[in-house]
Each structure stands twice: as structure tokens, then as C-alpha cells.
Amino acid sequence: MGSSGVERTFDMDPSYIPYVISAGAIAITSFFVVQSMKRSESFSHSPLRTVPSMTYPLSQFRARTRPQELQQIQIVISPNTALYRFGLPNKDDILGLPIGQHISVMAEINGKPISRSYTPTSSDDDLGHFDLVIKSYSAGNVSKFIGELKIGDGIDVRGPKGAFTYTPNMCRAIGMLAGGTGITPMLQVGTDCRISARFECNHHECLSYLAFVIIRAVLKNPEDKTQLNLVFANVNEEDILLKKDLDGLAAKHDNFKVHYVLNNPPEGWTGGVGFVTKDIIDEHCPKPADGVKILLCGPPPMIAAMTGYTSELGFEKPRAISKLEDQVFKF
């Protein structure tokens, strides 16, 4: 990782777990979260677990390294995308971040404080750690900073941030339009009885991961009967993050369908080609009706186009700043 001298190759199995652990695998920086609360304040227990897990109120917290619990993990996602695991103080602790919400990672770069928002791809089912999948950019700031971290370095993390709250079965059907790395937010609905998400980031990658988080959570909850339809747009096939996971979920669950759209499709490609159009939305998403919601997640130009298309198809026009009751919600 970074200057650690280890070449990174990443992939992820459909359930994210188990991870392959070996002496020759990737060295992932391990962090633990330190409370900013006063000592007199106590942690609240997670209502979703019967094991003695601690949930952290994340009004503000600081993450620091815990070098005695370094983890060597090989997880292949894509050539420029890595999963970073941050260790919590105790092996039974949970992050306690509401599903769908995100956290901000702060860094001082060239003497200036900079923050970026990221969606943890792990959930409170994962004890003792939380995971961030981060795409590194050569000209990026925080993503490059994280990619160059060494064991023993520290970062500042704050959260939670989020305005969208999901309750299982609050909708009969949800259509999701995600672009680029906007997939993570939408993979997270369902495990908890409430899920929140609102993204205010400079990169749309945290939006992509939100999609994955919503989808995975809905499908993990046998009581949630929500029908999920995802249209996922990318440039190249290798850009489709978590494709193996999404395909596995679609094959296993009748209430989840995914349609991929590529600008540069490979030979023999059977999915969509070009950009997401009004016709694609009409064919692969639920029709406008009571109990139907559309979630838009992607870069600003895509959001603008999708807003127009959904309005033309009969959905209510979303507000500039979306509210939970909106039929079309823009992350």
C-alpha cells in the first residue's frame, strides 16, 4: 500500500467475507476509533445484536493506527481501487454508523485541510473493524493520501453524515440509477430497521458505493419485500465495481435486477451501450406510482440528465435538495 513496496491487486467475493489472509497478501493499515466523548458518557449497545457489541455515537471521532493488529489481506477490486480496513478498539466493537450514511476523512495536504466523504462497505455485522473501498486518483488529494499511508500513520474521521432514512418496506419498489463509482450507497438497505444516506462529496465514488450498501441490506432482510431495480452506467467493463457481487445477488434474489450500460462495451457485450436514456429507465425501472421511489446516484452531469428523464416519464420533479418524501431522491 503506497510506499509499502507491495503491489496492490484487489477483488471481492460476493459476500465480502471471508477474506483471504496470507503472509504474502496485501498489508492493509489497521486503525481504531477513539471517542471524543467525555469519560462520564457511556456507549450505547446496538439494538440489532445479541452479542455485547459497542456502538459509537459518531458526532465526532478520531481514528488512529493500532499497529499491534495489522492485517494482511488480499482483496482484488480493480487495478486502481483498494479496500482499506480500519480496526476498532475491541474485536466485538461495531462502528455504529447508520446504514447508508457516510463519514468524512480529513487530511492536511500542502498545509491546507481537505476532507472527502466515503461510504463504509462494511456493516454492523462486521465486528471489530470497518472497511472503506477507495479509488485512487493520480491527481487526487485524500484518495492519494490514503493510498500512501504507512503502517503507524493516523487519519481524522468524522461522521455520521446523512439525510435519507430508509425503513424496510417503506416502498413497494425502488429504481436506482447509479453512475461510475456511485454503486456503494445503494447496496446498503435492509439489515437495520433504519437506513440513512446523504452525500456531500467532491467525488461521486462514495455515491456509487452507497447503492451497493442499500441493495445488500435490503436483500439480507427476509422481511423486506421491496423490489429493487438497478441501472449501473460505466465507461468500460473493468470499471464496473462489485460486478461479481451484484451478479451474485441478482442470481440469488428474485426481487433484485441489474442492468449495466457501458460507453465502451467489449465484443459480445449483451448489456446497454452508450449513455443511460429515457427508454432504458422506462424499461428497467418501476413505473411512477404510489409506493415507488427513484434514487439517483452519480456525477452531476448524469444526475442532471436523469432528473429530466424521470420527469418526462411521469415522476415528480425532485427538489434542488432532496427530502425523504420526494419520489425522486438525488444523493
mmCIF file of C-alpha atoms in Angstrom:
data_model
loop_
_atom_site.group_PDB
_atom_site.id
_atom_site.type_symbol
_atom_site.label_atom_id
_atom_site.label_comp_id
_atom_site.label_asym_id
_atom_site.label_seq_id
_atom_site.Cartn_x
_atom_site.Cartn_y
_atom_site.Cartn_z
ATOM 1 C CA MET A 1 0.000 0.000 0.000
ATOM 2 C CA GLY A 2 1.515 3.274 -1.049
ATOM 3 C CA SER A 3 5.245 3.090 -0.337
ATOM 4 C CA SER A 4 4.994 -0.204 1.472
ATOM 5 C CA GLY A 5 6.547 -1.916 -1.524
ATOM 6 C CA VAL A 6 3.592 -4.262 -2.001
ATOM 7 C CA GLU A 7 1.826 -4.272 -5.349
ATOM 8 C CA ARG A 8 -1.932 -3.986 -4.916
ATOM 9 C CA THR A 9 -4.372 -6.213 -6.755
ATOM 10 C CA PHE A 10 -7.893 -6.396 -5.469
ATOM 11 C CA ASP A 11 -11.012 -8.462 -5.907
ATOM 12 C CA MET A 12 -14.004 -9.107 -3.734
ATOM 13 C CA ASP A 13 -16.180 -12.166 -3.328
ATOM 14 C CA PRO A 14 -19.993 -11.802 -3.340
ATOM 15 C CA SER A 15 -20.275 -11.627 0.435
ATOM 16 C CA TYR A 16 -17.042 -9.719 1.064
ATOM 17 C CA ILE A 17 -16.251 -12.439 3.615
ATOM 18 C CA PRO A 18 -14.212 -14.499 4.227
ATOM 19 C CA TYR A 19 -11.161 -12.541 3.245
ATOM 20 C CA VAL A 20 -8.074 -14.320 2.045
ATOM 21 C CA ILE A 21 -5.360 -13.863 4.661
ATOM 22 C CA SER A 22 -1.800 -14.889 3.916
ATOM 23 C CA ALA A 23 1.748 -13.803 4.610
ATOM 24 C CA GLY A 24 2.202 -12.672 1.017
ATOM 25 C CA ALA A 25 -1.042 -10.757 0.795
ATOM 26 C CA ILE A 26 -1.721 -7.057 0.918
ATOM 27 C CA ALA A 27 -0.720 -5.100 4.003
ATOM 28 C CA ILE A 28 -3.747 -3.035 4.992
ATOM 29 C CA THR A 29 -3.351 -0.239 7.508
ATOM 30 C CA SER A 30 -5.380 -1.012 10.624
ATOM 31 C CA PHE A 31 -6.978 1.806 12.620
ATOM 32 C CA PHE A 32 -9.004 2.061 15.779
ATOM 33 C CA VAL A 33 -11.582 4.693 16.612
ATOM 34 C CA VAL A 34 -11.170 6.882 19.682
ATOM 35 C CA GLN A 35 -14.153 8.626 21.215
ATOM 36 C CA SER A 36 -14.320 12.392 21.545
ATOM 37 C CA MET A 37 -16.912 11.890 24.296
ATOM 38 C CA LYS A 38 -16.304 12.694 27.907
ATOM 39 C CA ARG A 39 -15.351 9.751 30.081
ATOM 40 C CA SER A 40 -18.581 10.064 32.051
ATOM 41 C CA GLU A 41 -20.615 9.359 28.923
ATOM 42 C CA SER A 42 -21.302 5.719 28.188
ATOM 43 C CA PHE A 43 -21.578 3.862 24.902
ATOM 44 C CA SER A 44 -24.965 2.623 23.809
ATOM 45 C CA HIS A 45 -25.485 -1.010 22.910
ATOM 46 C CA SER A 46 -26.623 -1.909 19.424
ATOM 47 C CA PRO A 47 -30.304 -2.929 19.445
ATOM 48 C CA LEU A 48 -29.648 -5.199 16.471
ATOM 49 C CA ARG A 49 -27.225 -7.625 18.080
ATOM 50 C CA THR A 50 -27.435 -10.049 20.969
ATOM 51 C CA VAL A 51 -23.681 -10.128 21.381
ATOM 52 C CA PRO A 52 -22.107 -7.490 23.666
ATOM 53 C CA SER A 53 -21.159 -5.007 20.952
ATOM 54 C CA MET A 54 -20.432 -1.334 21.412
ATOM 55 C CA THR A 55 -21.874 1.270 19.073
ATOM 56 C CA TYR A 56 -20.134 4.619 18.820
ATOM 57 C CA PRO A 57 -22.071 7.895 18.548
ATOM 58 C CA LEU A 58 -20.142 9.436 15.698
ATOM 59 C CA SER A 59 -20.806 13.124 16.236
ATOM 60 C CA GLN A 60 -17.049 13.415 16.012
ATOM 61 C CA PHE A 61 -14.387 10.796 16.369
ATOM 62 C CA ARG A 62 -10.738 10.379 15.641
ATOM 63 C CA ALA A 63 -9.189 7.355 14.015
ATOM 64 C CA ARG A 64 -5.638 6.353 14.840
ATOM 65 C CA THR A 65 -3.498 3.414 13.943
ATOM 66 C CA ARG A 66 -3.348 0.274 16.017
ATOM 67 C CA PRO A 67 -0.132 -1.340 14.791
ATOM 68 C CA GLN A 68 -0.412 -4.382 17.036
ATOM 69 C CA GLU A 69 -3.414 -5.527 14.987
ATOM 70 C CA LEU A 70 -2.053 -5.171 11.468
ATOM 71 C CA GLN A 71 -3.920 -7.222 8.899
ATOM 72 C CA GLN A 72 -2.506 -8.636 5.696
ATOM 73 C CA ILE A 73 -5.370 -9.084 3.253
ATOM 74 C CA GLN A 74 -5.566 -9.695 -0.469
ATOM 75 C CA ILE A 75 -8.787 -8.294 -1.904
ATOM 76 C CA VAL A 76 -8.967 -7.664 -5.652
ATOM 77 C CA ILE A 77 -11.433 -4.990 -6.757
ATOM 78 C CA SER A 78 -9.803 -3.197 -9.693
ATOM 79 C CA PRO A 79 -6.278 -2.037 -10.608
ATOM 80 C CA ASN A 80 -6.734 1.386 -9.005
ATOM 81 C CA THR A 81 -9.234 0.555 -6.266
ATOM 82 C CA ALA A 82 -8.410 -0.870 -2.848
ATOM 83 C CA LEU A 83 -10.246 -1.919 0.271
ATOM 84 C CA TYR A 84 -8.822 -0.412 3.464
ATOM 85 C CA ARG A 85 -9.682 -1.971 6.797
ATOM 86 C CA PHE A 86 -9.775 0.167 9.940
ATOM 87 C CA GLY A 87 -9.685 -1.689 13.252
ATOM 88 C CA LEU A 88 -11.923 -0.681 16.160
ATOM 89 C CA PRO A 89 -10.635 -0.706 19.763
ATOM 90 C CA ASN A 90 -12.046 -4.147 20.572
ATOM 91 C CA LYS A 91 -12.784 -7.195 18.461
ATOM 92 C CA ASP A 92 -16.503 -7.111 19.363
ATOM 93 C CA ASP A 93 -16.978 -3.368 18.730
ATOM 94 C CA ILE A 94 -19.132 -2.067 15.876
ATOM 95 C CA LEU A 95 -18.809 1.272 14.120
ATOM 96 C CA GLY A 96 -22.486 2.080 14.722
ATOM 97 C CA LEU A 97 -22.843 4.120 11.537
ATOM 98 C CA PRO A 98 -26.448 4.014 10.254
ATOM 99 C CA ILE A 99 -26.670 2.082 7.020
ATOM 100 C CA GLY A 100 -26.414 4.407 4.060
ATOM 101 C CA GLN A 101 -24.694 7.234 5.866
ATOM 102 C CA HIS A 102 -21.149 8.274 5.179
ATOM 103 C CA ILE A 103 -18.120 9.572 7.005
ATOM 104 C CA SER A 104 -15.601 12.287 6.205
ATOM 105 C CA VAL A 105 -11.880 11.616 6.123
ATOM 106 C CA MET A 106 -9.761 14.686 6.811
ATOM 107 C CA ALA A 107 -6.183 15.278 5.739
ATOM 108 C CA GLU A 108 -3.777 18.204 5.696
ATOM 109 C CA ILE A 109 -2.279 18.478 2.218
ATOM 110 C CA ASN A 110 0.187 21.215 1.315
ATOM 111 C CA GLY A 111 -0.715 22.937 4.562
ATOM 112 C CA LYS A 112 -4.444 23.036 3.810
ATOM 113 C CA PRO A 113 -7.154 20.925 5.473
ATOM 114 C CA ILE A 114 -9.105 18.834 2.958
ATOM 115 C CA SER A 115 -11.935 16.372 3.542
ATOM 116 C CA ARG A 116 -13.635 13.745 1.396
ATOM 117 C CA SER A 117 -16.692 11.628 2.110
ATOM 118 C CA TYR A 118 -16.661 7.854 1.933
ATOM 119 C CA THR A 119 -19.279 5.168 2.470
ATOM 120 C CA PRO A 120 -18.153 2.189 4.581
ATOM 121 C CA THR A 121 -18.862 -1.008 2.664
ATOM 122 C CA SER A 122 -18.968 -3.000 5.884
ATOM 123 C CA SER A 123 -21.929 -3.135 8.259
ATOM 124 C CA ASP A 124 -22.529 -3.699 11.953
ATOM 125 C CA ASP A 125 -22.481 -7.413 11.213
ATOM 126 C CA ASP A 126 -18.726 -6.976 10.876
ATOM 127 C CA LEU A 127 -17.264 -6.792 14.365
ATOM 128 C CA GLY A 128 -14.045 -5.062 15.283
ATOM 129 C CA HIS A 129 -13.494 -3.119 12.096
ATOM 130 C CA PHE A 130 -14.968 -1.104 9.260
ATOM 131 C CA ASP A 131 -13.962 -1.105 5.606
ATOM 132 C CA LEU A 132 -13.611 1.641 3.018
ATOM 133 C CA VAL A 133 -13.275 0.923 -0.699
ATOM 134 C CA ILE A 134 -11.370 3.832 -2.216
ATOM 135 C CA LYS A 135 -10.461 4.530 -5.804
ATOM 136 C CA SER A 136 -7.099 6.277 -6.050
ATOM 137 C CA TYR A 137 -6.537 9.125 -8.473
ATOM 138 C CA SER A 138 -3.055 10.236 -9.519
ATOM 139 C CA ALA A 139 -4.151 13.852 -9.156
ATOM 140 C CA GLY A 140 -6.403 13.159 -6.186
ATOM 141 C CA ASN A 141 -5.921 14.585 -2.737
ATOM 142 C CA VAL A 142 -7.395 12.461 0.038
ATOM 143 C CA SER A 143 -7.529 9.244 -2.003
ATOM 144 C CA LYS A 144 -3.853 9.610 -2.849
ATOM 145 C CA PHE A 145 -3.095 10.468 0.772
ATOM 146 C CA ILE A 146 -4.801 7.296 1.984
ATOM 147 C CA GLY A 147 -3.109 5.209 -0.694
ATOM 148 C CA GLU A 148 0.276 6.387 0.549
ATOM 149 C CA LEU A 149 -0.351 5.740 4.248
ATOM 150 C CA LYS A 150 2.179 3.601 6.054
ATOM 151 C CA ILE A 151 1.566 1.337 8.998
ATOM 152 C CA GLY A 152 1.502 3.549 12.071
ATOM 153 C CA ASP A 153 0.150 6.663 10.322
ATOM 154 C CA GLY A 154 -3.076 8.248 11.542
ATOM 155 C CA ILE A 155 -6.123 9.908 9.999
ATOM 156 C CA ASP A 156 -9.007 12.044 11.222
ATOM 157 C CA VAL A 157 -12.516 10.720 10.579
ATOM 158 C CA ARG A 158 -15.830 12.422 11.349
ATOM 159 C CA GLY A 159 -19.445 11.427 10.974
ATOM 160 C CA PRO A 160 -22.114 10.387 10.538
ATOM 161 C CA LYS A 161 -23.487 12.452 7.683
ATOM 162 C CA GLY A 162 -26.788 11.647 6.057
ATOM 163 C CA ALA A 163 -30.347 12.818 5.392
ATOM 164 C CA PHE A 164 -32.024 9.917 3.598
ATOM 165 C CA THR A 165 -33.663 7.479 6.010
ATOM 166 C CA TYR A 166 -34.833 4.091 4.803
ATOM 167 C CA THR A 167 -37.342 1.879 6.592
ATOM 168 C CA PRO A 168 -37.839 -1.680 5.316
ATOM 169 C CA ASN A 169 -40.894 -1.926 3.073
ATOM 170 C CA MET A 170 -41.369 1.833 3.048
ATOM 171 C CA CYS A 171 -41.586 1.454 -0.738
ATOM 172 C CA ARG A 172 -43.115 -1.203 -2.907
ATOM 173 C CA ALA A 173 -40.348 -0.729 -5.469
ATOM 174 C CA ILE A 174 -37.149 1.293 -5.795
ATOM 175 C CA GLY A 175 -35.403 2.129 -9.047
ATOM 176 C CA MET A 176 -31.731 3.039 -8.755
ATOM 177 C CA LEU A 177 -29.753 4.941 -11.365
ATOM 178 C CA ALA A 178 -26.053 4.871 -10.498
ATOM 179 C CA GLY A 179 -23.089 6.110 -12.486
ATOM 180 C CA GLY A 180 -19.425 5.333 -12.189
ATOM 181 C CA THR A 181 -18.386 4.505 -8.657
ATOM 182 C CA GLY A 182 -21.829 5.583 -7.369
ATOM 183 C CA ILE A 183 -22.701 1.989 -6.635
ATOM 184 C CA THR A 184 -21.799 1.671 -2.954
ATOM 185 C CA PRO A 185 -24.575 3.749 -1.369
ATOM 186 C CA MET A 186 -27.309 1.687 -2.946
ATOM 187 C CA LEU A 187 -26.055 -1.674 -1.675
ATOM 188 C CA GLN A 188 -26.903 -0.985 1.969
ATOM 189 C CA VAL A 189 -30.670 -1.069 2.672
ATOM 190 C CA GLY A 190 -32.333 -3.615 4.944
ATOM 191 C CA THR A 191 -30.254 -5.061 7.765
ATOM 192 C CA ASP A 192 -31.062 -2.261 10.172
ATOM 193 C CA CYS A 193 -34.611 -1.043 10.627
ATOM 194 C CA ARG A 194 -33.478 2.437 9.598
ATOM 195 C CA ILE A 195 -31.023 3.412 6.915
ATOM 196 C CA SER A 196 -29.741 6.880 6.240
ATOM 197 C CA ALA A 197 -27.811 8.335 3.360
ATOM 198 C CA ARG A 198 -26.880 11.775 2.176
ATOM 199 C CA PHE A 199 -23.723 12.602 0.294
ATOM 200 C CA GLU A 200 -21.965 15.914 0.098
ATOM 201 C CA CYS A 201 -18.698 14.909 -1.507
ATOM 202 C CA ASN A 202 -16.494 16.250 -4.247
ATOM 203 C CA HIS A 203 -16.142 12.818 -5.858
ATOM 204 C CA HIS A 204 -19.114 10.711 -6.876
ATOM 205 C CA GLU A 205 -17.373 7.498 -5.841
ATOM 206 C CA CYS A 206 -18.935 7.494 -2.376
ATOM 207 C CA LEU A 207 -22.314 7.715 -4.095
ATOM 208 C CA SER A 208 -21.645 4.570 -6.065
ATOM 209 C CA TYR A 209 -20.804 2.558 -3.005
ATOM 210 C CA LEU A 210 -23.984 3.749 -1.320
ATOM 211 C CA ALA A 211 -26.010 1.878 -3.932
ATOM 212 C CA PHE A 212 -24.300 -1.377 -3.046
ATOM 213 C CA VAL A 213 -24.842 -0.804 0.653
ATOM 214 C CA ILE A 214 -28.585 -0.233 0.246
ATOM 215 C CA ILE A 215 -29.104 -3.224 -2.025
ATOM 216 C CA ARG A 216 -27.187 -5.612 0.174
ATOM 217 C CA ALA A 217 -29.054 -4.543 3.287
ATOM 218 C CA VAL A 218 -32.496 -4.968 1.697
ATOM 219 C CA LEU A 219 -31.625 -8.418 0.428
ATOM 220 C CA LYS A 220 -30.243 -9.512 3.791
ATOM 221 C CA ASN A 221 -33.578 -8.786 5.431
ATOM 222 C CA PRO A 222 -36.079 -11.606 4.706
ATOM 223 C CA GLU A 223 -38.930 -9.377 5.927
ATOM 224 C CA ASP A 224 -38.162 -6.664 3.378
ATOM 225 C CA LYS A 225 -40.095 -7.356 0.177
ATOM 226 C CA THR A 226 -39.002 -4.230 -1.702
ATOM 227 C CA GLN A 227 -38.398 -4.770 -5.415
ATOM 228 C CA LEU A 228 -35.025 -3.328 -6.447
ATOM 229 C CA ASN A 229 -34.016 -2.402 -9.994
ATOM 230 C CA LEU A 230 -30.533 -1.017 -10.627
ATOM 231 C CA VAL A 231 -29.254 0.634 -13.809
ATOM 232 C CA PHE A 232 -25.483 0.961 -13.460
ATOM 233 C CA ALA A 233 -23.561 3.060 -16.001
ATOM 234 C CA ASN A 234 -19.802 2.889 -16.557
ATOM 235 C CA VAL A 235 -17.258 3.620 -19.275
ATOM 236 C CA ASN A 236 -15.570 0.213 -19.568
ATOM 237 C CA GLU A 237 -16.471 -3.235 -18.281
ATOM 238 C CA GLU A 238 -13.464 -3.238 -15.951
ATOM 239 C CA ASP A 239 -14.846 -0.068 -14.358
ATOM 240 C CA ILE A 240 -17.888 -1.934 -13.009
ATOM 241 C CA LEU A 241 -17.035 -2.134 -9.338
ATOM 242 C CA LEU A 242 -18.541 -5.024 -7.378
ATOM 243 C CA LYS A 243 -19.965 -6.602 -10.549
ATOM 244 C CA LYS A 244 -19.349 -10.098 -9.224
ATOM 245 C CA ASP A 245 -21.227 -9.197 -6.051
ATOM 246 C CA LEU A 246 -24.131 -7.614 -7.922
ATOM 247 C CA ASP A 247 -24.472 -10.523 -10.326
ATOM 248 C CA GLY A 248 -24.419 -12.952 -7.416
ATOM 249 C CA LEU A 249 -27.160 -11.055 -5.605
ATOM 250 C CA ALA A 250 -29.300 -10.830 -8.750
ATOM 251 C CA ALA A 251 -28.955 -14.572 -9.338
ATOM 252 C CA LYS A 252 -29.956 -15.349 -5.760
ATOM 253 C CA HIS A 253 -32.792 -12.869 -5.185
ATOM 254 C CA ASP A 254 -35.891 -12.510 -7.354
ATOM 255 C CA ASN A 255 -36.532 -9.011 -6.033
ATOM 256 C CA PHE A 256 -33.274 -7.572 -7.407
ATOM 257 C CA LYS A 257 -32.425 -6.953 -11.057
ATOM 258 C CA VAL A 258 -29.406 -5.122 -12.504
ATOM 259 C CA HIS A 259 -28.827 -3.695 -15.980
ATOM 260 C CA TYR A 260 -25.362 -2.464 -16.987
ATOM 261 C CA VAL A 261 -24.688 0.295 -19.510
ATOM 262 C CA LEU A 262 -21.203 0.845 -20.989
ATOM 263 C CA ASN A 263 -19.761 3.602 -23.156
ATOM 264 C CA ASN A 264 -17.067 1.278 -24.498
ATOM 265 C CA PRO A 265 -18.525 -2.236 -24.480
ATOM 266 C CA PRO A 266 -16.317 -5.252 -25.250
ATOM 267 C CA GLU A 267 -17.045 -7.645 -28.087
ATOM 268 C CA GLY A 268 -20.035 -9.808 -27.297
ATOM 269 C CA TRP A 269 -21.454 -7.382 -24.719
ATOM 270 C CA THR A 270 -25.165 -8.010 -24.116
ATOM 271 C CA GLY A 271 -25.934 -5.054 -21.847
ATOM 272 C CA GLY A 272 -26.733 -1.454 -22.659
ATOM 273 C CA VAL A 273 -24.449 0.671 -24.841
ATOM 274 C CA GLY A 274 -23.798 4.402 -24.666
ATOM 275 C CA PHE A 275 -25.500 6.563 -22.081
ATOM 276 C CA VAL A 276 -28.496 5.903 -19.863
ATOM 277 C CA THR A 277 -31.529 7.064 -21.828
ATOM 278 C CA LYS A 278 -35.170 7.673 -21.044
ATOM 279 C CA ASP A 279 -36.037 4.415 -22.799
ATOM 280 C CA ILE A 280 -33.579 2.459 -20.633
ATOM 281 C CA ILE A 281 -35.108 3.925 -17.480
ATOM 282 C CA ASP A 282 -38.605 3.148 -18.725
ATOM 283 C CA GLU A 283 -37.668 -0.476 -19.486
ATOM 284 C CA HIS A 284 -35.574 -1.315 -16.435
ATOM 285 C CA CYS A 285 -37.083 0.760 -13.608
ATOM 286 C CA PRO A 286 -40.534 0.691 -11.980
ATOM 287 C CA LYS A 287 -43.244 2.934 -13.403
ATOM 288 C CA PRO A 288 -44.301 6.058 -11.486
ATOM 289 C CA ALA A 289 -46.905 5.146 -8.866
ATOM 290 C CA ASP A 290 -47.607 5.334 -5.165
ATOM 291 C CA GLY A 291 -45.036 3.349 -3.238
ATOM 292 C CA VAL A 292 -42.364 3.769 -5.913
ATOM 293 C CA LYS A 293 -39.176 5.752 -5.433
ATOM 294 C CA ILE A 294 -36.253 6.531 -7.736
ATOM 295 C CA LEU A 295 -32.766 7.061 -6.297
ATOM 296 C CA LEU A 296 -30.229 8.986 -8.383
ATOM 297 C CA CYS A 297 -26.579 8.457 -7.593
ATOM 298 C CA GLY A 298 -23.690 9.585 -9.779
ATOM 299 C CA PRO A 299 -21.685 12.509 -11.169
ATOM 300 C CA PRO A 300 -23.512 15.853 -11.577
ATOM 301 C CA PRO A 301 -23.981 15.681 -15.383
ATOM 302 C CA MET A 302 -25.630 12.281 -15.063
ATOM 303 C CA ILE A 303 -27.853 13.461 -12.216
ATOM 304 C CA ALA A 304 -29.000 16.422 -14.317
ATOM 305 C CA ALA A 305 -29.869 14.204 -17.277
ATOM 306 C CA MET A 306 -31.637 11.583 -15.153
ATOM 307 C CA THR A 307 -33.673 14.276 -13.418
ATOM 308 C CA GLY A 308 -35.023 15.383 -16.780
ATOM 309 C CA TYR A 309 -35.728 11.850 -17.992
ATOM 310 C CA THR A 310 -37.602 10.789 -14.867
ATOM 311 C CA SER A 311 -39.753 13.919 -15.040
ATOM 312 C CA GLU A 312 -40.593 13.173 -18.685
ATOM 313 C CA LEU A 313 -41.604 9.642 -17.664
ATOM 314 C CA GLY A 314 -44.139 10.989 -15.179
ATOM 315 C CA PHE A 315 -42.207 11.009 -11.920
ATOM 316 C CA GLU A 316 -42.430 14.050 -9.674
ATOM 317 C CA LYS A 317 -39.680 16.569 -10.317
ATOM 318 C CA PRO A 318 -37.154 16.449 -7.453
ATOM 319 C CA ARG A 319 -36.230 19.480 -5.430
ATOM 320 C CA ALA A 320 -32.772 21.022 -5.591
ATOM 321 C CA ILE A 321 -32.108 19.500 -2.175
ATOM 322 C CA SER A 322 -33.970 16.229 -1.917
ATOM 323 C CA LYS A 323 -36.152 15.302 1.027
ATOM 324 C CA LEU A 324 -37.144 11.838 2.159
ATOM 325 C CA GLU A 325 -40.718 12.176 0.911
ATOM 326 C CA ASP A 326 -39.603 13.027 -2.644
ATOM 327 C CA GLN A 327 -40.487 10.423 -5.249
ATOM 328 C CA VAL A 328 -37.123 11.045 -6.924
ATOM 329 C CA PHE A 329 -34.274 11.409 -4.452
ATOM 330 C CA LYS A 330 -30.911 12.822 -5.547
ATOM 331 C CA PHE A 331 -27.886 11.841 -3.465
#
